[in-house]
C-alpha cells in the first residue's frame, strides 16, 4: 500500500497565519476559542479541518488534558516561523498551562475587546513598564472601557482568599515604584484583574477587596475550566 502523501502547505493562508500569530501571543489555545475567533461563520468541524492540516505540517502541536479535551501550542515549524525557541512547541507543565489558560479565558470570555501584550511589544513600545524580576507576560489591554485599561492578570492558584489578596497587594506595590505605572494608577488606567475558578470564590474576594483600599482598581472574574485543572494540580503528589 502506498504511503499517505504528506500535505504540502508551504504557502500558509491568511487565516492560518492569523491562527499562528494568535498562538504566538496567547501561547495556548482551545478549539472553542479558535472557533469563536476565526470560524464564527462556520460549524466547529471547520476548525478541525484547518487544525489537522496545520498539525500534519508541524505548524501546530496538539496536547491532551482533562477528560477528552485538547489544547494547542505552536508546533516546531510554527515556532520557527516566528523565530521562537523550540521549547514553545513542547507540552507545558500543568502549573504553566493553568496560568496560560487563565489568561486565555480572561481575554476570550464575555468581554471580547481584550488583547494580551507580547513581551517583545512591551520592550519595543513600552519599556517603561518593564522591571527586572517582575512577570512581563501577563499584561492585557482592555478596550471595552473608555479610555482603555491596562490590566495585569493575576491567576488564582487555589490559595486562601487572604493569600490571593497578599499576592495582589505585592503586584501593586512593586509597580508603584515604576513611574509609568504610578501615573496609570493615578489616572485610573491600570488595574489588577484577578482570575479565579468559582463564582463563590469570586464573591468572597469581591467582598474583601474594598477593605484593602488598594490604590488601583481590582476586578475578579471566573474562568470555569480552571476548577477542573486545579483538581488535577492538587492530585499531583
C-alpha positions as a Python dict, from the first residue, in 0.01 Angstrom:
ca = {
    (1, 'X'): (0, 0, 0),
    (2, 'X'): (135, 342, -93),
    (3, 'X'): (226, 565, 196),
    (4, 'X'): (-13, 850, 258),
    (5, 'X'): (129, 1160, 93),
    (6, 'X'): (214, 1445, 329),
    (7, 'X'): (6, 1754, 269),
    (8, 'X'): (213, 2042, 133),
    (9, 'X'): (130, 2372, 299),
    (10, 'X'): (442, 2571, 234),
    (11, 'X'): (209, 2858, 148),
    (12, 'X'): (6, 2949, 455),
    (13, 'X'): (-335, 3103, 405),
    (14, 'X'): (-415, 3434, 576),
    (15, 'X'): (-630, 3260, 838),
    (16, 'X'): (-358, 3002, 900),
    (17, 'X'): (-109, 3276, 972),
    (18, 'X'): (-360, 3459, 1195),
    (19, 'X'): (-407, 3140, 1400),
    (20, 'X'): (-31, 3103, 1443),
    (21, 'X'): (2, 3469, 1544),
    (22, 'X'): (-278, 3411, 1796),
    (23, 'X'): (-77, 3123, 1945),
    (24, 'X'): (243, 3326, 1947),
    (25, 'X'): (56, 3579, 2162),
    (26, 'X'): (-153, 3354, 2388),
    (27, 'X'): (84, 3052, 2398),
    (28, 'X'): (-203, 2804, 2426),
    (29, 'X'): (-548, 2794, 2274),
    (30, 'X'): (-852, 2566, 2251),
    (31, 'X'): (-1082, 2454, 1973),
    (32, 'X'): (-1363, 2663, 2123),
    (33, 'X'): (-1157, 2983, 2123),
    (34, 'X'): (-1040, 2921, 1767),
    (35, 'X'): (-1399, 2865, 1655),
    (36, 'X'): (-1525, 3188, 1807),
    (37, 'X'): (-1226, 3391, 1695),
    (38, 'X'): (-1164, 3265, 1341),
    (39, 'X'): (-1458, 3046, 1233),
    (40, 'X'): (-1766, 3225, 1367),
    (41, 'X'): (-1942, 3180, 1029),
    (42, 'X'): (-1872, 2804, 1013),
    (43, 'X'): (-1950, 2486, 1200),
    (44, 'X'): (-1698, 2363, 1456),
    (45, 'X'): (-1577, 2085, 1223),
    (46, 'X'): (-1423, 2360, 1006),
    (47, 'X'): (-1178, 2420, 1293),
    (48, 'X'): (-1078, 2054, 1292),
    (49, 'X'): (-1007, 2055, 919),
    (50, 'X'): (-772, 2351, 945),
    (51, 'X'): (-600, 2243, 1268),
    (52, 'X'): (-549, 1891, 1126),
    (53, 'X'): (-370, 2036, 823),
    (54, 'X'): (-154, 2261, 1042),
    (55, 'X'): (-79, 1971, 1278),
    (56, 'X'): (30, 1741, 996),
    (57, 'X'): (274, 2003, 879),
    (58, 'X'): (401, 2076, 1233),
    (59, 'X'): (282, 2435, 1243),
    (60, 'X'): (65, 2337, 1541),
    (61, 'X'): (115, 2090, 1826),
    (62, 'X'): (-180, 1917, 1995),
    (63, 'X'): (-187, 1817, 2362),
    (64, 'X'): (-447, 1626, 2564),
    (65, 'X'): (-566, 1737, 2906),
    (66, 'X'): (-852, 1670, 3146),
    (67, 'X'): (-1108, 1419, 3009),
    (68, 'X'): (-1147, 1432, 2632),
    (69, 'X'): (-1021, 1789, 2591),
    (70, 'X'): (-726, 1909, 2387),
    (71, 'X'): (-537, 2234, 2356),
    (72, 'X'): (-289, 2362, 2101),
    (73, 'X'): (52, 2526, 2109),
    (74, 'X'): (281, 2628, 1826),
    (75, 'X'): (446, 2334, 1653),
    (76, 'X'): (814, 2320, 1557),
    (77, 'X'): (757, 2485, 1219),
    (78, 'X'): (522, 2739, 1373),
    (79, 'X'): (783, 2837, 1631),
    (80, 'X'): (1049, 2860, 1361),
    (81, 'X'): (822, 3086, 1156),
    (82, 'X'): (832, 3346, 1435),
    (83, 'X'): (1190, 3286, 1538),
    (84, 'X'): (1070, 3140, 1868),
    (85, 'X'): (1268, 2868, 2054),
    (86, 'X'): (1175, 2503, 2001),
    (87, 'X'): (1052, 2479, 2361),
    (88, 'X'): (742, 2675, 2252),
    (89, 'X'): (630, 2353, 2083),
    (90, 'X'): (674, 2143, 2395),
    (91, 'X'): (390, 2046, 2624),
    (92, 'X'): (385, 2298, 2910),
    (93, 'X'): (384, 2189, 3271),
    (94, 'X'): (49, 2175, 3448),
    (95, 'X'): (113, 2492, 3650),
    (96, 'X'): (218, 2686, 3339),
    (97, 'X'): (-83, 2553, 3149),
    (98, 'X'): (-310, 2664, 3434),
    (99, 'X'): (-179, 3022, 3417),
    (100, 'X'): (-192, 3039, 3037),
    (101, 'X'): (-550, 2906, 3024),
    (102, 'X'): (-647, 3158, 3290),
    (103, 'X'): (-518, 3445, 3075),
    (104, 'X'): (-676, 3295, 2761),
    (105, 'X'): (-1011, 3266, 2938),
    (106, 'X'): (-988, 3625, 3062),
    (107, 'X'): (-923, 3756, 2710),
    (108, 'X'): (-1185, 3544, 2534),
    (109, 'X'): (-1468, 3538, 2785),
    (110, 'X'): (-1779, 3755, 2771),
    (111, 'X'): (-1580, 4072, 2704),
    (112, 'X'): (-1408, 4028, 2370),
    (113, 'X'): (-1211, 4352, 2343),
    (114, 'X'): (-912, 4231, 2541),
    (115, 'X'): (-570, 4174, 2390),
    (116, 'X'): (-268, 4018, 2554),
    (117, 'X'): (56, 4211, 2507),
    (118, 'X'): (361, 4023, 2388),
    (119, 'X'): (679, 4081, 2585),
    (120, 'X'): (851, 4187, 2261),
    (121, 'X'): (586, 4456, 2211),
    (122, 'X'): (642, 4589, 2563),
    (123, 'X'): (1017, 4600, 2512),
    (124, 'X'): (978, 4786, 2184),
    (125, 'X'): (694, 5027, 2261),
    (126, 'X'): (657, 5045, 2641),
    (127, 'X'): (994, 4967, 2804),
    (128, 'X'): (896, 5187, 3098),
    (129, 'X'): (652, 4915, 3206),
    (130, 'X'): (923, 4653, 3247),
    (131, 'X'): (1113, 4589, 3566),
    (132, 'X'): (1370, 4318, 3627),
    (133, 'X'): (1229, 4037, 3835),
    (134, 'X'): (864, 4117, 3761),
    (135, 'X'): (646, 3899, 3536),
    (136, 'X'): (630, 4072, 3193),
    (137, 'X'): (399, 3829, 3010),
    (138, 'X'): (66, 3876, 3188),
    (139, 'X'): (-42, 4220, 3067),
    (140, 'X'): (-367, 4272, 2879),
    (141, 'X'): (-511, 4583, 2716),
    (142, 'X'): (-884, 4606, 2784),
    (143, 'X'): (-1052, 4819, 2516),
    (144, 'X'): (-1403, 4751, 2648),
    (145, 'X'): (-1366, 5065, 2860),
    (146, 'X'): (-1310, 5426, 2756),
    (147, 'X'): (-1028, 5507, 2782),
    (148, 'X'): (-870, 5164, 2752),
    (149, 'X'): (-730, 4997, 3061),
    (150, 'X'): (-402, 4814, 3115),
    (151, 'X'): (-453, 4502, 3325),
    (152, 'X'): (-208, 4275, 3500),
    (153, 'X'): (-372, 3932, 3515),
    (154, 'X'): (-324, 3755, 3847),
    (155, 'X'): (-437, 3391, 3812),
    (156, 'X'): (-557, 3250, 4145),
    (157, 'X'): (-371, 2925, 4203),
    (158, 'X'): (-608, 2798, 4470),
    (159, 'X'): (-468, 2962, 4782),
    (160, 'X'): (-680, 3114, 5059),
    (161, 'X'): (-854, 3445, 5000),
    (162, 'X'): (-602, 3622, 5223),
    (163, 'X'): (-317, 3467, 5027),
    (164, 'X'): (-467, 3591, 4698),
    (165, 'X'): (-511, 3941, 4842),
    (166, 'X'): (-148, 3944, 4958),
    (167, 'X'): (-39, 3848, 4607),
    (168, 'X'): (-247, 4128, 4460),
    (169, 'X'): (-103, 4378, 4708),
    (170, 'X'): (250, 4267, 4614),
    (171, 'X'): (164, 4306, 4244),
    (172, 'X'): (57, 4663, 4311),
    (173, 'X'): (335, 4767, 4547),
    (174, 'X'): (619, 4662, 4318),
    (175, 'X'): (460, 4858, 4032),
    (176, 'X'): (407, 5173, 4238),
    (177, 'X'): (786, 5208, 4225),
    (178, 'X'): (770, 5239, 3843),
    (179, 'X'): (679, 5598, 3740),
    (180, 'X'): (470, 5496, 3439),
    (181, 'X'): (263, 5253, 3644),
    (182, 'X'): (218, 5509, 3922),
    (183, 'X'): (88, 5754, 3661),
    (184, 'X'): (-151, 5497, 3513),
    (185, 'X'): (-286, 5416, 3859),
    (186, 'X'): (-334, 5784, 3939),
    (187, 'X'): (-534, 5835, 3620),
    (188, 'X'): (-739, 5518, 3665),
    (189, 'X'): (-593, 5336, 3366),
    (190, 'X'): (-434, 5039, 3540),
    (191, 'X'): (-597, 4752, 3725),
    (192, 'X'): (-525, 4408, 3864),
    (193, 'X'): (-753, 4152, 3703),
    (194, 'X'): (-778, 3851, 3931),
    (195, 'X'): (-890, 3533, 3755),
    (196, 'X'): (-1036, 3265, 3981),
    (197, 'X'): (-1214, 2932, 3936),
    (198, 'X'): (-1560, 2952, 4104),
    (199, 'X'): (-1828, 3215, 4145),
    (200, 'X'): (-1826, 3151, 4520),
    (201, 'X'): (-1462, 3250, 4548),
    (202, 'X'): (-1521, 3547, 4319),
    (203, 'X'): (-1790, 3678, 4554),
    (204, 'X'): (-1574, 3620, 4862),
    (205, 'X'): (-1283, 3814, 4711),
    (206, 'X'): (-1509, 4095, 4588),
    (207, 'X'): (-1648, 4127, 4940),
    (208, 'X'): (-1300, 4164, 5091),
    (209, 'X'): (-1137, 4388, 4831),
    (210, 'X'): (-1291, 4726, 4936),
    (211, 'X'): (-1140, 4698, 5285),
    (212, 'X'): (-791, 4666, 5135),
    (213, 'X'): (-803, 5023, 4996),
    (214, 'X'): (-586, 4932, 4701),
    (215, 'X'): (-454, 5236, 4504),
    (216, 'X'): (-591, 5095, 4177),
    (217, 'X'): (-893, 4900, 4063),
    (218, 'X'): (-902, 4526, 4134),
    (219, 'X'): (-1156, 4314, 3947),
    (220, 'X'): (-1233, 3944, 3980),
    (221, 'X'): (-1358, 3715, 3704),
    (222, 'X'): (-1421, 3341, 3677),
    (223, 'X'): (-1267, 3108, 3418),
    (224, 'X'): (-1459, 2782, 3485),
    (225, 'X'): (-1211, 2545, 3318),
    (226, 'X'): (-959, 2629, 3592),
    (227, 'X'): (-1168, 2443, 3851),
    (228, 'X'): (-1112, 2106, 3682),
    (229, 'X'): (-748, 2178, 3608),
    (230, 'X'): (-689, 2281, 3970),
    (231, 'X'): (-824, 1944, 4081),
    (232, 'X'): (-553, 1781, 3866),
    (233, 'X'): (-286, 2008, 4017),
    (234, 'X'): (-393, 1921, 4371),
    (235, 'X'): (-385, 1548, 4289),
    (236, 'X'): (-17, 1565, 4186),
    (237, 'X'): (198, 1441, 4481),
}
